N, CA, C and O atoms as a printed pandas DataFrame, in Angstrom:
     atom_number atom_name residue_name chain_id  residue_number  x_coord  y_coord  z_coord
0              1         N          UNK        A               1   74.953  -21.776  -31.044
1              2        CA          UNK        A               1   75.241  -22.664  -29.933
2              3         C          UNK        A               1   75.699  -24.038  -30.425
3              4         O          UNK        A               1   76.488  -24.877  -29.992
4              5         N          UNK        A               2   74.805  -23.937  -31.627
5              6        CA          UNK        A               2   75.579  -25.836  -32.296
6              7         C          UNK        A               2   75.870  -25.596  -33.669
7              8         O          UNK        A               2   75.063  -25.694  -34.593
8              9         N          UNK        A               3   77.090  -25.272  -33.750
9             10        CA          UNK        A               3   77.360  -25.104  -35.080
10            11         C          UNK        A               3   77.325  -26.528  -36.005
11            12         O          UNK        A               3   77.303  -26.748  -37.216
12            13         N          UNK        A               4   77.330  -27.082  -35.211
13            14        CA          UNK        A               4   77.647  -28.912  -35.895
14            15         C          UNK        A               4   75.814  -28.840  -36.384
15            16         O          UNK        A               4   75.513  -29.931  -36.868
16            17         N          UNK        A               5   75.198  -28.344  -36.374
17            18        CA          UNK        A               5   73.864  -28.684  -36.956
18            19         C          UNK        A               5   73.796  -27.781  -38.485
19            20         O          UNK        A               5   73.015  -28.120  -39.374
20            21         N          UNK        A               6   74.528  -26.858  -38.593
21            22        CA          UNK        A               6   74.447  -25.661  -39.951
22            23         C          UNK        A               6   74.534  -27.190  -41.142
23            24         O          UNK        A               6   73.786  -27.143  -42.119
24            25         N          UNK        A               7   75.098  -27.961  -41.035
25            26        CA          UNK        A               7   75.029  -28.919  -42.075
26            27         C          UNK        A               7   72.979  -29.567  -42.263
27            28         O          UNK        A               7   72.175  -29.373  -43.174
28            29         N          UNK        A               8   72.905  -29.980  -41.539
29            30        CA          UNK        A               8   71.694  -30.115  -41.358
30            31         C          UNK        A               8   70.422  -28.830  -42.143
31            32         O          UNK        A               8   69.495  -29.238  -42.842
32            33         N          UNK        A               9   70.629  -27.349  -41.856
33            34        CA          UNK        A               9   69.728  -27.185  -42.200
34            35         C          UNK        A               9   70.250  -26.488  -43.706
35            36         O          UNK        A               9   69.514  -25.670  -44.258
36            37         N          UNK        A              10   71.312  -26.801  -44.198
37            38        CA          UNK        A              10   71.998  -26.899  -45.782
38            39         C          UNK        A              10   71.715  -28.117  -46.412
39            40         O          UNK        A              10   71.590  -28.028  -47.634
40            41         N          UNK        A              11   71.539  -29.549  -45.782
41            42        CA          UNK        A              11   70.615  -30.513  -46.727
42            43         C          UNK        A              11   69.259  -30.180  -46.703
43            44         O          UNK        A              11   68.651  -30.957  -47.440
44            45         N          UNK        A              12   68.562  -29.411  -46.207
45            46        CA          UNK        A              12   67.094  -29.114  -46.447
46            47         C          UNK        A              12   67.086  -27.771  -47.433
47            48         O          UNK        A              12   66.171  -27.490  -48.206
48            49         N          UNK        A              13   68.213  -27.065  -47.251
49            50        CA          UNK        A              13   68.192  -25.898  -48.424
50            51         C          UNK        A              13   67.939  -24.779  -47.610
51            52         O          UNK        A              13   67.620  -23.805  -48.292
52            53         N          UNK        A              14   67.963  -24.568  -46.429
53            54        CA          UNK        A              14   67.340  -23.560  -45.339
54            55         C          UNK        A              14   68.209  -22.727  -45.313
55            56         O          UNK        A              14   69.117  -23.093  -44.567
56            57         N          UNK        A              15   68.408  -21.650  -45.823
57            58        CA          UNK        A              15   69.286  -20.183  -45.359
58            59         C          UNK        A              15   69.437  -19.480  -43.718
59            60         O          UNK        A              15   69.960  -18.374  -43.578
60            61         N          UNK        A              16   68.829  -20.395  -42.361
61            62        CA          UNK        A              16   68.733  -19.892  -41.874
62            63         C          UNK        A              16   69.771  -19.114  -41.221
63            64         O          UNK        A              16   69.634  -17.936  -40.889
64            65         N          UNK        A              17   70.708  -19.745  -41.066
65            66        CA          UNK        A              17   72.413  -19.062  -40.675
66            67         C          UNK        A              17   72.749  -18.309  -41.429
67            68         O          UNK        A              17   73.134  -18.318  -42.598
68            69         N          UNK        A              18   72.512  -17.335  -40.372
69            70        CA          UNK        A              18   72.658  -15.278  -40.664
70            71         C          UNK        A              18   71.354  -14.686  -41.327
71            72         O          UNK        A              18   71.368  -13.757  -42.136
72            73         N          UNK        A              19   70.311  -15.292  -40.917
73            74        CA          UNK        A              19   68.785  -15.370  -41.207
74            75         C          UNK        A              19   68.565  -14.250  -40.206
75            76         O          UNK        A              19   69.261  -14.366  -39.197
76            77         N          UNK        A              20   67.971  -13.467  -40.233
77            78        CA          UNK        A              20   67.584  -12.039  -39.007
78            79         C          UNK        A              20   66.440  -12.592  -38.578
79            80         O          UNK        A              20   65.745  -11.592  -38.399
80            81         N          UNK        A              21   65.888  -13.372  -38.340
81            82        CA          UNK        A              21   64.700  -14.164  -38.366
82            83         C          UNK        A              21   64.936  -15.102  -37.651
83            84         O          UNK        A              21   64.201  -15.325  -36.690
84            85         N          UNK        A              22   65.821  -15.751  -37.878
85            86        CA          UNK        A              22   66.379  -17.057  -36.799
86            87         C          UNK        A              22   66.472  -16.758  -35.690
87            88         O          UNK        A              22   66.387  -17.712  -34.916
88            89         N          UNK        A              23   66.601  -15.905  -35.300
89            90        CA          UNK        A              23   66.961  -15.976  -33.937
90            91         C          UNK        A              23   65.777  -15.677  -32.770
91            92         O          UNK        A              23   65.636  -15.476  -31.563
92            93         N          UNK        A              24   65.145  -15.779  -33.849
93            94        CA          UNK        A              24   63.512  -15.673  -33.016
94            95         C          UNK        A              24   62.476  -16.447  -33.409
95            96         O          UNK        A              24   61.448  -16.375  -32.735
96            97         N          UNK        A              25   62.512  -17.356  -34.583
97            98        CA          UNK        A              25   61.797  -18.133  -34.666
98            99         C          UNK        A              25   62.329  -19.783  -34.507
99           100         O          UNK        A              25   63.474  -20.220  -34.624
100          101         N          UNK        A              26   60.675  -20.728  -34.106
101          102        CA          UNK        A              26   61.154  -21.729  -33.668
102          103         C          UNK        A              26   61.613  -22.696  -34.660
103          104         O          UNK        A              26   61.966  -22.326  -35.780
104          105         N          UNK        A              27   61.623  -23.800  -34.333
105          106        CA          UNK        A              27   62.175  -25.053  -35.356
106          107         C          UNK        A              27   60.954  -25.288  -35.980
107          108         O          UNK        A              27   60.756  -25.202  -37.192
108          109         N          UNK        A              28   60.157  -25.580  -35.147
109          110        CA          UNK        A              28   58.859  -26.420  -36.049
110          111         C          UNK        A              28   57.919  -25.126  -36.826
111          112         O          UNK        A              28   56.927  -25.396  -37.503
112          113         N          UNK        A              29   58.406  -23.692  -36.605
113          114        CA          UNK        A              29   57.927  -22.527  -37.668
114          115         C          UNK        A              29   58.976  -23.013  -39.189
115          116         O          UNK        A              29   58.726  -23.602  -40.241
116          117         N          UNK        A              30   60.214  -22.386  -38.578
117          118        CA          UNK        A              30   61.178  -23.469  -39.726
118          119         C          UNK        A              30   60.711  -24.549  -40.707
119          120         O          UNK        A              30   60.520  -24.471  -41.921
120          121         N          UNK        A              31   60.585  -25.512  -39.913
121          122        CA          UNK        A              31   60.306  -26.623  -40.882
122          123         C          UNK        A              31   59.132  -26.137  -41.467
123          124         O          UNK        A              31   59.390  -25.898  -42.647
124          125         N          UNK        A              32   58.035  -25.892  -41.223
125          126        CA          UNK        A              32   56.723  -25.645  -41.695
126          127         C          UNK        A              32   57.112  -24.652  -43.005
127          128         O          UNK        A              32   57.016  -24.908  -44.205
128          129         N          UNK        A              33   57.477  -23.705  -42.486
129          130        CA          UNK        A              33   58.067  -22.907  -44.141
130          131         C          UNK        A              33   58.500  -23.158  -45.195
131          132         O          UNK        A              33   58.322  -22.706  -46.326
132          133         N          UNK        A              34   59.423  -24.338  -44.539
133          134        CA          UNK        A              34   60.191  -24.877  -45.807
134          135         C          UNK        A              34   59.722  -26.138  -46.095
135          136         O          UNK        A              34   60.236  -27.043  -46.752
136          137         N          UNK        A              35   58.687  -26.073  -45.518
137          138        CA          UNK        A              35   57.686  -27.718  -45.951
138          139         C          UNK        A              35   58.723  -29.214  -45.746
139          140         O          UNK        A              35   58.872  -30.163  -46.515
140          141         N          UNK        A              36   59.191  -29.004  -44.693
141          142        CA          UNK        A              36   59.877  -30.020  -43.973
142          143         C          UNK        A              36   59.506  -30.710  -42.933
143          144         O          UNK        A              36   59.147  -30.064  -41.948
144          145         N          UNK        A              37   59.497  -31.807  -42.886
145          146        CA          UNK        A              37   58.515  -32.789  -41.398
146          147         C          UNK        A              37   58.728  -32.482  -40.159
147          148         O          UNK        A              37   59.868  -32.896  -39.947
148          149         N          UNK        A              38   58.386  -32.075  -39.341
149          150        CA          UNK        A              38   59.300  -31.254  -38.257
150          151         C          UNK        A              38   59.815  -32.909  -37.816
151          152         O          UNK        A              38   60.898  -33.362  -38.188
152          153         N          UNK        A              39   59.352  -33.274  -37.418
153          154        CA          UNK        A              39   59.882  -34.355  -36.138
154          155         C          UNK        A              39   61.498  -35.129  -36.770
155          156         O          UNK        A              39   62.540  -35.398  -36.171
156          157         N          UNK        A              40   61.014  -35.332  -38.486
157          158        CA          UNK        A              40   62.337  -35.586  -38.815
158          159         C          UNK        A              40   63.497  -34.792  -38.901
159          160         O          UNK        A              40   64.592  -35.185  -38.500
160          161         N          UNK        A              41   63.254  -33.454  -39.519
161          162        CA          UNK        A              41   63.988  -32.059  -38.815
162          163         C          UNK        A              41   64.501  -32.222  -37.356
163          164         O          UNK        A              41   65.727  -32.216  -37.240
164          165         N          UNK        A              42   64.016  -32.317  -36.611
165          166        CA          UNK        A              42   64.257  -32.554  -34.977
166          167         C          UNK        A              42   65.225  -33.477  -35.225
167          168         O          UNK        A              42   66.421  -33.240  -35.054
168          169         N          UNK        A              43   64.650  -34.850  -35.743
169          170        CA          UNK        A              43   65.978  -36.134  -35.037
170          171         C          UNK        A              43   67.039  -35.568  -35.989
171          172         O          UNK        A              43   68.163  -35.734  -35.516
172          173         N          UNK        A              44   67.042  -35.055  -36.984
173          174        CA          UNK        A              44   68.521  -34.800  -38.123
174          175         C          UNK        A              44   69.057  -33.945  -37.201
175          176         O          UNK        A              44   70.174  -34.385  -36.931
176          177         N          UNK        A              45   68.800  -32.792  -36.481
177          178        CA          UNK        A              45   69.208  -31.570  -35.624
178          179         C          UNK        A              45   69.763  -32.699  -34.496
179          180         O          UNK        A              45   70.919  -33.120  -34.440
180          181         N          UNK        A              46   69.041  -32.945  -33.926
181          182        CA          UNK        A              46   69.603  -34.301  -32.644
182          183         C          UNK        A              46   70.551  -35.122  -32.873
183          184         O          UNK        A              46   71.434  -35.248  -32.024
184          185         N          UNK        A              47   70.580  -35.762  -33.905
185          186        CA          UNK        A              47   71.758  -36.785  -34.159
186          187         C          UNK        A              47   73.180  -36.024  -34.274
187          188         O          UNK        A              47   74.197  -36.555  -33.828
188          189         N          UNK        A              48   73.203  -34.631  -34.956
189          190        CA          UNK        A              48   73.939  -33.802  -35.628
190          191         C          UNK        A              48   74.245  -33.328  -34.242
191          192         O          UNK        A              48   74.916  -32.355  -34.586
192          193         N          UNK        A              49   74.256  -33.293  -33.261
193          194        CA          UNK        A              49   74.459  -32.588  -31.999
194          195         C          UNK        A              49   75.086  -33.648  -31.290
195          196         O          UNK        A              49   76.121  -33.509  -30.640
196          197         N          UNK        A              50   74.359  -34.863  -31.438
197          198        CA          UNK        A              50   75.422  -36.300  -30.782
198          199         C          UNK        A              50   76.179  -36.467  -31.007
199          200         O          UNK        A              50   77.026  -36.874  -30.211
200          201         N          UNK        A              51   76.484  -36.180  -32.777
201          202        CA          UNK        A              51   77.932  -36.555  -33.100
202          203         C          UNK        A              51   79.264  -36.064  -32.098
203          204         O          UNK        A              51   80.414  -36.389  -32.396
């Protein structure tokens, strides 16, 4: 739905795009896995969507 965010979860190192998994799990499972802050995860995803 937002392709303008795939940059976003490639500076955290996240494979999730084309992840069989993604599409059912949430953001803040995400971040937690990859030991990422969710809330800052959130605003990087948010800003990346404003652009």
């Amino acid at each position: 739905k937002h392709p303008e965010t795939m940059k976003v979860f490639a500076k955290y190192n996240m494979g999730c795009v084309g992840c069989i998994a993604a599409s059912f799990e949430k953001i803040k499972d995400i971040a937690v896995v990859h030991g990422v802050d969710v809330k800052t995860f959130v605003k990087d995803l948010n800003e990346a969507i404003e652009k």
